[in-house]
Coordinates of C-alpha atoms and ligand atoms in Angstrom, one line a residue:
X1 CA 0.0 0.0 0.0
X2 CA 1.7 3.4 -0.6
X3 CA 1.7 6.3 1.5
X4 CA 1.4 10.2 1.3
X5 CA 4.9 11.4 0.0
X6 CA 6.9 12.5 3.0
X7 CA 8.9 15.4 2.9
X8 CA 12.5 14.9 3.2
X9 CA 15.0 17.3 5.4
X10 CA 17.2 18.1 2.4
X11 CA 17.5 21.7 0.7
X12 CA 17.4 19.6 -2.9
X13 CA 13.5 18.5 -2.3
X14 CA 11.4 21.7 -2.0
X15 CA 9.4 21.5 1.1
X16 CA 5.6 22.5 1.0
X17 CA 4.9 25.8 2.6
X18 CA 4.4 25.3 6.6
X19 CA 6.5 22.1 6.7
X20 CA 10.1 23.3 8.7
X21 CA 9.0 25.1 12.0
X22 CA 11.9 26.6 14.2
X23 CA 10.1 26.4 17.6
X24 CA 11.7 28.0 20.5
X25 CA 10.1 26.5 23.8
X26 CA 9.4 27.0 27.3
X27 CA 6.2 29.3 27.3
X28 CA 2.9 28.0 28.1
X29 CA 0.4 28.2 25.6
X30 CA -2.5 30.2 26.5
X31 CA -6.2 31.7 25.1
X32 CA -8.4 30.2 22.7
X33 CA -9.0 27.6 19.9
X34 CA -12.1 26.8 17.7
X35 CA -12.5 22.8 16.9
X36 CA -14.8 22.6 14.0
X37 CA -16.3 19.3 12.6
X38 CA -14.6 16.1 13.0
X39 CA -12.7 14.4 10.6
X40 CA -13.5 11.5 10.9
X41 CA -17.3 12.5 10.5
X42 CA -17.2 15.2 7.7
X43 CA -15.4 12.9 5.5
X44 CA -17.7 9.9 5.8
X45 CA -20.9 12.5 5.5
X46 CA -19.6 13.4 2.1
X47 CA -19.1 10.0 1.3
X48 CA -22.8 9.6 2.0
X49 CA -24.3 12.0 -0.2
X50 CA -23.3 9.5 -3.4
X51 CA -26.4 7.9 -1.8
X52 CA -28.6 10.4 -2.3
X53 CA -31.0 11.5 -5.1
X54 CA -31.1 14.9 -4.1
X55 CA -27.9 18.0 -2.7
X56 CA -27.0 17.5 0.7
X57 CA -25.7 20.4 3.1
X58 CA -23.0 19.3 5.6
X59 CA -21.8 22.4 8.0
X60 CA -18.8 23.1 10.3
X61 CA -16.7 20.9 7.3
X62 CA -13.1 21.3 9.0
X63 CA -10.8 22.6 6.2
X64 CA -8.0 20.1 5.8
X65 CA -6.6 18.1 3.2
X66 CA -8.2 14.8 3.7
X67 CA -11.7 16.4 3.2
X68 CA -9.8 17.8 0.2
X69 CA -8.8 14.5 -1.4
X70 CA -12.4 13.1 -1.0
X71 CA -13.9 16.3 -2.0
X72 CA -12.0 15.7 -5.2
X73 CA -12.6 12.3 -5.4
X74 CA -16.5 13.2 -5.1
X75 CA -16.3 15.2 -8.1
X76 CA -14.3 13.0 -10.6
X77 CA -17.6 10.6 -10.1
X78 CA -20.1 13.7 -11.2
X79 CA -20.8 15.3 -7.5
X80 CA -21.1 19.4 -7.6
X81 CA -19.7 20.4 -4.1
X82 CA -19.9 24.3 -3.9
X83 CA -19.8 26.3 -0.7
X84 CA -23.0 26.9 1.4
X85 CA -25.0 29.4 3.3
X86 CA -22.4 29.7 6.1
X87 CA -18.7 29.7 6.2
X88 CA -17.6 26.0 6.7
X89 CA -20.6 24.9 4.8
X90 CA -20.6 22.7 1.7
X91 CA -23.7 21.6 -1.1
X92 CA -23.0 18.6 -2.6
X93 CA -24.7 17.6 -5.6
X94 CA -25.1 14.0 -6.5
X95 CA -27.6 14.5 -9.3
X96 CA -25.5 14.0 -11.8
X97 CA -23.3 11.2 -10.9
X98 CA -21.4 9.0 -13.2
X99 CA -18.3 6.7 -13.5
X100 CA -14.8 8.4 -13.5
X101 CA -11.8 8.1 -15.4
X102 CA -8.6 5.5 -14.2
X103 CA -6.4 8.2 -14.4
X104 CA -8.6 10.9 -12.3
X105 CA -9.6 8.1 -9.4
X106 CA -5.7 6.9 -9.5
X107 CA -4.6 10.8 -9.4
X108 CA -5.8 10.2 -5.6
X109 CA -3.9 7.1 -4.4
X110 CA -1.8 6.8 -1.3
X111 CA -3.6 10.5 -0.2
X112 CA -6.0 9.0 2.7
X113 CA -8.2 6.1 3.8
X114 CA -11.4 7.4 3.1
X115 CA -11.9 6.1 -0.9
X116 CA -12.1 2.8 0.5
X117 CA -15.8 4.2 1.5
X118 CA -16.8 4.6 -1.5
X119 CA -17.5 1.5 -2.3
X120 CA -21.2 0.8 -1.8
X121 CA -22.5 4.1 -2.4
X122 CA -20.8 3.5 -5.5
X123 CA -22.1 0.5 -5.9
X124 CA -25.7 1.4 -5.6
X125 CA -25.3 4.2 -7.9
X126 CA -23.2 2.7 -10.7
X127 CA -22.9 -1.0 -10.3
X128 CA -19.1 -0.5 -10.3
X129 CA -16.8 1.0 -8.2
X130 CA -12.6 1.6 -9.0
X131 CA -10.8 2.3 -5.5
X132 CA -7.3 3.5 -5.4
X133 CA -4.6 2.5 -3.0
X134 CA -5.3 3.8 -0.3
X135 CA -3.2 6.3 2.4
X136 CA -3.2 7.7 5.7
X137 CA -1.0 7.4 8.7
X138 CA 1.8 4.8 9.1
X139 CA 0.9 3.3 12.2
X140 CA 0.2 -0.6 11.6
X141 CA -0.2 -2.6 8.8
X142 CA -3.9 -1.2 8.1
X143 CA -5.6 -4.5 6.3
X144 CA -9.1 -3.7 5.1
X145 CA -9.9 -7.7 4.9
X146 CA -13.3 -6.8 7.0
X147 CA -14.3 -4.5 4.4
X148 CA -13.8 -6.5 1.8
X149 CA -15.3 -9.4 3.4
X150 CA -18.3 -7.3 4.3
X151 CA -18.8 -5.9 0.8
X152 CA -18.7 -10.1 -0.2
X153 CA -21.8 -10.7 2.0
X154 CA -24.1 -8.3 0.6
X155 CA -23.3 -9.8 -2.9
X156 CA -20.0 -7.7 -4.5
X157 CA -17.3 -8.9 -6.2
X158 CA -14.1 -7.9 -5.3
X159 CA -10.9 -7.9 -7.6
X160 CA -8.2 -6.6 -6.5
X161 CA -6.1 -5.2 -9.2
X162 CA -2.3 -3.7 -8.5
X163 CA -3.2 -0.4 -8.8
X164 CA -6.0 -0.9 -6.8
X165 CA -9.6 -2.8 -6.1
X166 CA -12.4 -3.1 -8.8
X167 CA -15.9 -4.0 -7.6
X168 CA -18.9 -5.2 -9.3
X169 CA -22.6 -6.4 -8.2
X170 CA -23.9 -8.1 -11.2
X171 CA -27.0 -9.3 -8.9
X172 CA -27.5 -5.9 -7.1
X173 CA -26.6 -5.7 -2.8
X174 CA -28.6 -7.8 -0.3
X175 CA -29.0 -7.2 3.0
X176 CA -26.5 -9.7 5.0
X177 CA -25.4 -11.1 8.4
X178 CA -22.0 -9.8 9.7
X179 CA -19.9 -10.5 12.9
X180 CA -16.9 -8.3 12.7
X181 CA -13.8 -9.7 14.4
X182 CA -12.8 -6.5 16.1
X183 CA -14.9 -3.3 16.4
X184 CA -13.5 -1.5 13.4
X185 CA -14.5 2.0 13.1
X186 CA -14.0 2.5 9.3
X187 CA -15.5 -1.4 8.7
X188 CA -19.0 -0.3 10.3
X189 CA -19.1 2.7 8.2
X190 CA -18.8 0.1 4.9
X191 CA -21.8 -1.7 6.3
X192 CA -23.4 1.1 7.2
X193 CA -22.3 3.0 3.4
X194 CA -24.0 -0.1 2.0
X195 CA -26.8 -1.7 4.0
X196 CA -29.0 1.4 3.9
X197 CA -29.9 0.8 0.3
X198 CA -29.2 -3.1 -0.4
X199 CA -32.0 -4.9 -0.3
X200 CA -33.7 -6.4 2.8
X201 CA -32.4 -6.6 6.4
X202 CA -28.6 -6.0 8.1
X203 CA -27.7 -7.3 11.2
X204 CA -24.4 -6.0 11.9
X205 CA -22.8 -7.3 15.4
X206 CA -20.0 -6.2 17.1
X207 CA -20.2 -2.9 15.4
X208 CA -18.0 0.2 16.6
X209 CA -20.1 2.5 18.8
X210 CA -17.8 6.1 18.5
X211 CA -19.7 9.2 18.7
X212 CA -18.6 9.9 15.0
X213 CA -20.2 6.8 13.9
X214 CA -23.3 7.7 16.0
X215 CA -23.1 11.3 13.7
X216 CA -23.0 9.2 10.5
X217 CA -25.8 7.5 11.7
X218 CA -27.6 10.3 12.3
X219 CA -26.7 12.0 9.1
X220 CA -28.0 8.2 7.2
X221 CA -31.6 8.6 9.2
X222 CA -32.2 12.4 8.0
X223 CA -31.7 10.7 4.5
X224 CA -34.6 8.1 5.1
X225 CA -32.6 5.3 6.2
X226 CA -33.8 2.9 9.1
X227 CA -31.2 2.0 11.6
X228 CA -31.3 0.8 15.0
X229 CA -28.9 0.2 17.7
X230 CA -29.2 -2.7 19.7
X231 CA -27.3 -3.7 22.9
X232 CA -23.7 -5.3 22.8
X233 CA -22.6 -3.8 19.5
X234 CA -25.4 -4.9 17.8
X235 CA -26.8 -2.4 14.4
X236 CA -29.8 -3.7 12.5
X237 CA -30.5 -1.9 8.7
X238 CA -33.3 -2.2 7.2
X239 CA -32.3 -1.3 3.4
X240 CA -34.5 1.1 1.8
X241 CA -34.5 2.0 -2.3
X242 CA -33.6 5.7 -2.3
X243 CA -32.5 8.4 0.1
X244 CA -32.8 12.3 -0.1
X245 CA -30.0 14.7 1.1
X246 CA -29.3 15.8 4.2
X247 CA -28.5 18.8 6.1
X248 CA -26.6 18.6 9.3
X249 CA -23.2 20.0 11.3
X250 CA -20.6 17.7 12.1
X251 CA -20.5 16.8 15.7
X252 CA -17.3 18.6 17.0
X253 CA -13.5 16.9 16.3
X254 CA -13.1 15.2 19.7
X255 CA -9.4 14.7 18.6
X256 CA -8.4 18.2 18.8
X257 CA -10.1 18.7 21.8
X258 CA -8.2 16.2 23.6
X259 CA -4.8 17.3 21.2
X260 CA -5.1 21.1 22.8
X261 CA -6.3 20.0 26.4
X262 CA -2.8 17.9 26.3
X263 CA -1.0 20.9 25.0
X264 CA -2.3 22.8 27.9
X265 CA -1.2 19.9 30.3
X266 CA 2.7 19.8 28.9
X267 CA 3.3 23.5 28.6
X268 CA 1.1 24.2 32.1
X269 CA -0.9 26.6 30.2
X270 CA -4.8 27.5 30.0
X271 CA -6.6 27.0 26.9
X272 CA -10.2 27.4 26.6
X273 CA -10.9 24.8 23.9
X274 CA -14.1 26.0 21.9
X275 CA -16.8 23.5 20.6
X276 CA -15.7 21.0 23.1
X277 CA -18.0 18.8 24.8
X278 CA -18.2 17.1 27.9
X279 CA -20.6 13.9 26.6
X280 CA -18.3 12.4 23.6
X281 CA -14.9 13.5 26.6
X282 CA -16.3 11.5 29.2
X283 CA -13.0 9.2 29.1
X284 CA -10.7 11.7 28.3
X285 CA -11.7 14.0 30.8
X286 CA -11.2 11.4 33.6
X287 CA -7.7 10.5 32.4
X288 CA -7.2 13.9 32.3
X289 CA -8.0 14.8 35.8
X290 CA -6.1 11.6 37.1
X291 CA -2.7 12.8 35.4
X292 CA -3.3 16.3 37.3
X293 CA -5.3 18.2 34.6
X294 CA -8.2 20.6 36.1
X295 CA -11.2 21.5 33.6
X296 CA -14.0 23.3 33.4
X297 CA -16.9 22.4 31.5
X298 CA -18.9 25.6 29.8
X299 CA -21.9 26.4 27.8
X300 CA -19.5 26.6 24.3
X301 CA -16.3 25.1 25.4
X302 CA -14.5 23.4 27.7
X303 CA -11.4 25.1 29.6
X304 CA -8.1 23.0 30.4
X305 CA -5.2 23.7 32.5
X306 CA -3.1 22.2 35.3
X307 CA -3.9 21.4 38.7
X308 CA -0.6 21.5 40.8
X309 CA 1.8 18.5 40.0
X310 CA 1.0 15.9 37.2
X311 CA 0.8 12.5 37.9
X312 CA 1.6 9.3 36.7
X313 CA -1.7 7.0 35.5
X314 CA -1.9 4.4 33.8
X315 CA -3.9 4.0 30.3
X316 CA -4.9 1.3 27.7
X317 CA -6.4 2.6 24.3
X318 CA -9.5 0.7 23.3
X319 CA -12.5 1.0 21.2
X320 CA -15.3 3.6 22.3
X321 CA -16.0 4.3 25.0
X322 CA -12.6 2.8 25.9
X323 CA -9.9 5.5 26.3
X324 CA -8.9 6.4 22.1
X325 CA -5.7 5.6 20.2
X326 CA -5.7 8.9 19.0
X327 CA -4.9 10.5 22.8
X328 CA -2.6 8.8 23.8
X329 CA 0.2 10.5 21.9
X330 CA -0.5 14.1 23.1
X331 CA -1.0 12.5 26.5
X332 CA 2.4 11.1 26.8
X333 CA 3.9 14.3 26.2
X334 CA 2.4 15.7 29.4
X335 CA 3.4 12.3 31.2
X336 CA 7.2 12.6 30.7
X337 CA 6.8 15.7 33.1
X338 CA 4.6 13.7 35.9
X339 CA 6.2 12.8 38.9
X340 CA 6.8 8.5 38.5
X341 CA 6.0 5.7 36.3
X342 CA 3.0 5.9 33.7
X343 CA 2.1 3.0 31.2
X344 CA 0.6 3.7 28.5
X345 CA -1.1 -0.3 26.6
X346 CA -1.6 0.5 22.8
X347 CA -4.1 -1.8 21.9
X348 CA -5.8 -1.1 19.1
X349 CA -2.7 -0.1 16.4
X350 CA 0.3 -2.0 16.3
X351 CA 3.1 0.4 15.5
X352 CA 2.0 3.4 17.4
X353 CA 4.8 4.5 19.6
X354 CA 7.2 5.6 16.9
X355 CA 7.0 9.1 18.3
X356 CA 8.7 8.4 21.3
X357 CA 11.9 8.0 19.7
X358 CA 11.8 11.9 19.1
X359 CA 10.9 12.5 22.9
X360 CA 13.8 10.4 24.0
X361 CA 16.0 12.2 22.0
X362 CA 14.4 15.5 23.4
X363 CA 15.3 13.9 27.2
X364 CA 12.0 12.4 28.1
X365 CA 12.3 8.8 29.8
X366 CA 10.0 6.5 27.6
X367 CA 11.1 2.4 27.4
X368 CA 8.9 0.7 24.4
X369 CA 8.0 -2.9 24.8
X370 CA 7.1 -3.9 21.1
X371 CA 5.2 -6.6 22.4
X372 CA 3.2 -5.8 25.6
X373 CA 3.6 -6.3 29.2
X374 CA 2.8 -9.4 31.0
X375 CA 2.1 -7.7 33.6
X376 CA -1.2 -7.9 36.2
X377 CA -5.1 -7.8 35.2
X378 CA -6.1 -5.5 32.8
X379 CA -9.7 -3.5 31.7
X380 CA -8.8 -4.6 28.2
X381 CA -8.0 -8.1 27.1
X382 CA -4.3 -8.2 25.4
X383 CA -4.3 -8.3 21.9
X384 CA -1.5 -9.8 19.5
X385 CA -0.3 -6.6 18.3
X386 CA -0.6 -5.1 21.2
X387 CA 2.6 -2.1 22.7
X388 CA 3.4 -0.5 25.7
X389 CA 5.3 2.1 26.6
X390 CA 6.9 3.4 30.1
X391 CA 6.8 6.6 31.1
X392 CA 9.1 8.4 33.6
X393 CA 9.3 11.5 35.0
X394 CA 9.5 14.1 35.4
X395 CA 12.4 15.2 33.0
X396 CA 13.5 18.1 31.8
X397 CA 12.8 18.0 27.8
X398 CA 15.6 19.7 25.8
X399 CA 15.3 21.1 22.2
X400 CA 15.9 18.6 18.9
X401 CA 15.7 18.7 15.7
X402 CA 12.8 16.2 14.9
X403 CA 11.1 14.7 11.8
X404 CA 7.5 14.2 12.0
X405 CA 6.5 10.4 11.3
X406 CA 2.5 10.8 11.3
X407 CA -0.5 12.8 12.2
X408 CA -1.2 12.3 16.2
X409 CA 2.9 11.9 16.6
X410 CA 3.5 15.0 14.6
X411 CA 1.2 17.4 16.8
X412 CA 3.2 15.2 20.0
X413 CA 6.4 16.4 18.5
X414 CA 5.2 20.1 18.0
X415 CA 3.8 20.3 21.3
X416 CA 6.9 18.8 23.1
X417 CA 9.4 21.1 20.9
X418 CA 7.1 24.1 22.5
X419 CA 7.6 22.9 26.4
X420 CA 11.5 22.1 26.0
X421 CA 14.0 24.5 26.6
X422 CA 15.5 26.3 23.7
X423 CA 14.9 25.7 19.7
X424 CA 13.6 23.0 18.3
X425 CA 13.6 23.1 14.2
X426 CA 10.5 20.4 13.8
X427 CA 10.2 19.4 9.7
X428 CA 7.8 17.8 8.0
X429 CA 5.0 19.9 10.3
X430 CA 2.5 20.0 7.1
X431 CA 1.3 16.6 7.3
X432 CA -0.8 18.1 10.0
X433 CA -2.7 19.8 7.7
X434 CA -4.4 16.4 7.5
X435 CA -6.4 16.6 11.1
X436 CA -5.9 20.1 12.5
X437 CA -7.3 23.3 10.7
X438 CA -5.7 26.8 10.8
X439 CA -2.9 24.8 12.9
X440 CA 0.0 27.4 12.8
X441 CA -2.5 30.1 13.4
X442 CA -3.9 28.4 16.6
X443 CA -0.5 28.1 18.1
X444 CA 0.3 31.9 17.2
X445 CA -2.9 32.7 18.5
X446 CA -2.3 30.3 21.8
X447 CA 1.4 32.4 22.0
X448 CA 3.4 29.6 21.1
X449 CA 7.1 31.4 20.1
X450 CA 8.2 30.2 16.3
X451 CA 9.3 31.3 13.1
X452 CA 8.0 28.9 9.5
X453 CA 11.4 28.1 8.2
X454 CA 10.0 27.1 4.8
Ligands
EPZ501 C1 -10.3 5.3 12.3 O1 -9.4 4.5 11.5 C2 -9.8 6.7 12.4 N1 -9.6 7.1 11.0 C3 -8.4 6.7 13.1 O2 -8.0 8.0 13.2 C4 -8.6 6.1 14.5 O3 -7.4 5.9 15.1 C5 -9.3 4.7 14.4 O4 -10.5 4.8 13.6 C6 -9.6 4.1 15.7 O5 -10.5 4.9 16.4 C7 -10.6 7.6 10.3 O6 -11.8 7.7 10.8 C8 -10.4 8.2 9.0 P1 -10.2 0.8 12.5 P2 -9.9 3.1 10.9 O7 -10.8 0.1 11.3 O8 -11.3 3.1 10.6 C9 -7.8 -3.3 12.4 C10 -6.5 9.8 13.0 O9 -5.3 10.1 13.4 N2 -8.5 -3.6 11.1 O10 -11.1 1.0 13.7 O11 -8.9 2.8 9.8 C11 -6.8 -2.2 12.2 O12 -5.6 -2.6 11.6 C12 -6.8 8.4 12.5 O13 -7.4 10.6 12.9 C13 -8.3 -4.8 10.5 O14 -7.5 -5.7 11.0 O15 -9.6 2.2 12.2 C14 -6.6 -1.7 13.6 O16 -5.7 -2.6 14.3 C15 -5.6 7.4 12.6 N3 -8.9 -5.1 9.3 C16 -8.0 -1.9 14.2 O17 -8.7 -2.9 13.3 C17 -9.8 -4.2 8.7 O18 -10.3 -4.5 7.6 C18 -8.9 -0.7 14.3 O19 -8.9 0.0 13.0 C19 -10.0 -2.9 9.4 C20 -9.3 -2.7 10.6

C-alpha cells in the first residue's frame, strides 16, 4: 500500500509551505481555539451524499486536506460540491453522478483512507466502483480484509487489481449477516455506506459505537434510512430504495479537543478549547483529571489547565468508549513531566509508539516494549499486536531537531518542541494539515514562540 509522500529534510527537495518550523520553547500556551467538525465524521458524510437523489448540506466541514482529497474524489464521479449558506458549509450535488476516469480516481492514491468508502454508495449508484490504493498514517499494517469481506456478504465482487480494487454487483446488494472480528471503526461505516440501500435486512454485530459513527448514523436517518442500535454492538439496517440529502453540522473533532487539552497539560498553560464537549470527553476527561489536569466544562467550550503537579496513570487505548488511540500520543507528552511511572497499553494499532523515539531524543524517559507487558489484570484483554510504553518523570525535555513520522505523533512532536528548553527546528509539520485546521494560526494565536522556516 503506498503512502502520502513525506517530505524529506534536504534543501534539494522543495518543502511544501508550513512544513520546517523553528520552535523556540518553554512558554505555556494560553487563550483560545475553535475545533470545528470532526474528521473523521465530515469525511464519511460526504461520502454519504453519493447515496442520495437529491444536494446534501454538511456544515462546520473542518478545512483540511483529507476532506480535500475526498472532496475531489467526489467530483471526478459527477458530485457538484460548492460552498453553502455559512462559512464552513458545503452543497454537494449527486444528481449527476457518473463513472470516473482511471487516471482521475488513481490521481488520488496513497492520499487518505477514506476512498475505500466509496464502495457501496458506489455501488448502488453505478454497479461498479474503482478504488485506489489507499493512504493515511503509518501506524500498523492497516488490512481492510473486514471491508472487503463485508462488501462479499451483501453480494459484491471484489478484484483486486495492482493499482487498486475493482468491484462489481452483477446481482444488485442484499442485506446480509455480519460478525466483525474487532470493532472496526471504518468497517462499520462500509456496512453502514452499503446496507442502507441493499435490499432487505442488516444485522451488523460487534459494530464500533464512536460518537462519530453515532453522527454518521444520524446523518444516514435524516436521508430516510432505518437503523437501529441494539445492545452489545449490535446495528440492524433495514435497506430502503432511495434516500434524499441531508442537512446537518458535524458533531465537533473530539481529537483536537483532547490534542489542545494535552498541550495545555505539557506546557502548564490554559486553553479554553471552543466547541468541546463534555458527553463524547467523558474518558478523556477522567484520564485527564487523574494525570493532574483541572477543567471546566462551559456552555460553548471546555477550559483546560493544570492542577498542581501531574501524575503518573496508567492508560490502555480501546475501542469507544474505551480511552482512544488517537490520545494517547499528546497525552504522553504531558506524562514525561509527571512525577513517576505511567504505562501507556496500545491496543488497538500495532506500531504506534514511533514518536517516542523523538521525545527520548528530546530527554524524556519513555522504554517501548514492542510486544506488551505481561504484567497484572487489565480492563482490556491483550491483543496480539498489542505495545506499551513506560513513562518516567518528570524530565526536563531539551530542544531537537525532529522529523514528523505521522499525524497524532506529529502534533506530540510540536507540542513537546514548544515545552522544552530552547529551539527545536521540527520538519515535516505540514502533514498536520491532515487533522488540524488553521494549525500554525492556533498556536500563534495560543502564543506559542516560532518562526516557518519554509
Ligand atoms: C479510524 O481509523 C480513524 N480514521 C483513526 O483515526 C482512528 O485511530 C481509528 O478509527 C480508531 O478509532 C478515520 O476515521 C479516517 P479501525 P480506521 O478500522 O477506521 C484493524 C487519526 O489520526 N483492522 O477501527 O482505519 C486495524 O488494523 C486516525 O485521525 C483490520 O484488521 O480504524 C486496527 O488494528 C488514525 N482489518 C483496528 O482494526 C480491517 O479491515 C482498528 O482499525 C480494518 C481494521
Amino acid at each position: 500500500m503506498t503512502t502520502p509522500p513525506r517530505v524529506a529534510v534536504d534543501d534539494r527537495v522543495p518543502a511544501p509551505a508550513g512544513s520546517v518550523l523553528a520552535i523556540r520553547g518553554g512558554r505555556p500556551l494560553r487563550g483560545r481555539v475553535d475545533v470545528k467538525g470532526a474528521k473523521n465524521l465530515a469525511t464519511k458524510a460526504m461520502v454519504a451524499t453519493l447515496l442520495g437523489e437529491t444536494a446534501s448540506t454538511l456544515r462546520d466541514v473542518p478545512d483540511l486536506s483529507d476532506v480535500a482529497v475526498v472532496r475531489s474524489l467526489l467530483e471526478v464521479h459527477g458530485v457538484t460540491v460548492t460552498e453553502g449558506d455559512e462559512p464552513g458549509s458545503l452543497v454537494l450535488d449527486p444528481s449527476e453522478v457518473e463513472s470516473a476516469h482511471y487516471e482521475e480516481i488513481d490521481a488520488h492514491a496513497g492520499a487518505s483512507r477514506i476512498p475505500i468508502l466509496f464502495c457501496g454508495p458506489l455501488l448502488h449508484r453505478l454497479g461498479q466502483a474503482f478504488i485506489p490504493d489507499l493512504g493515511g498514517c503509518r501506524i500498523g499494517d492497516r488490512p481492510i480484509d473486514f471491508h472487503l469481506d463485508a462488501l462479499r456478504k451483501f453480494g459484491a465482487v471484489v478484484e483486486k487489481q495492482p493499482s487498486g480494487i475493482r468491484l462489481s454487483a452483477p446481482n444488485g446488494l442484499k442485506g446480509a449477516n455480519i460478525h466483525l472480528p474487532y470493532p472496526s471503526v471504518g468497517a462499520t461505516e462500509q456496512v453502514l455506506l452499503t446496507a442502507v440501500r441493499a435490499q432487505g435486512v442488516t444485522e451488523l454485530r460487534n459494530a464500533a459505537i464512536e460518537p462519530e459513527i453515532m453522527d454518521l448514523i444520524a446523518v444516514l436517518q435524516k436521508m430516510g434510512a432505518i437503523i437501529s442500535y441494539e445492545p452489545n454492538r449490535v446495528i440492524l439496517i433495514e435497506g430502503v430504495e432511495t434516500l434524499r440529502g441531508y442537512d446537518h453540522r458535524a458533531i465537533f473533532d473530539r481529537n483536537e479537543a483532547a490534542s489542545w487539552a494535552c498541550a495545555a497539560l505539557a506546557t502548564d498553560g490554559e486553553i479554553f478549547v471552543a466547541g468541546a464537549k463534555q458527553q463524547e470527553m467523558l474518558t478523556f476527561l477522567n484520564v485527564f483529571r487523574k494525570a493532574g489536569g483541572w477543567f471546566d466544562v462551559q456552555e460553548d467550550g471546555i477550559l483546560f489547565r493544570r492542577e498542581g503537579e501531574l501524575k503518573p496513570v496508567i492508560v490502555e487505548t480501546d475501542v469507544h468508549p474505551g480511552f482512544m488511540t488517537d490520545w494517547q500520543q499528546p497525552l504522553i507528552v504531558a506524562l514525561t513531566q509527571a512525577k513517576g511511572r505511567s504505562i501507556v497499553h496500545e491496543t488497538v494499532y500495532e506500531n504506534r509508539f514511533g514518536f517516542t523515539q523523538a521525545l527520548v531524543k528530546m530527554g524524556a524517559d519513555i522504554e517501548v516494549y514492542p510486544h506488551g507487558l505481561q504484567d497484572g489484570p487489565r480492563r482490556v484483554p491483550r491483543r496480539e499486536l498489542e505495545q506499551a510504553a513506560v513513562i518516567t518523570g518528570p524530565t526536563p525535555l531539551h530542544a531537537a531537531d525532529i522529523v514528523v513520522p505521522d499525524l497524532r505523533g506529529g502534533y506530540s512532536h510540536v507540542i513537546a518542541a514548544l515545552a522544552a528548553e530552547g529551539e527545536s527546528q521540527v520538519s515535516g509539520v505540514d502533514i498536520l494539515s491532515r487533522g488540524y485546521e488553521k494549525f500554525l494560526d492556533k498556536l500563534s494565536a495560543l502564543g506559542a514562540d516560532f518562526d516557518v522556516v519554509r
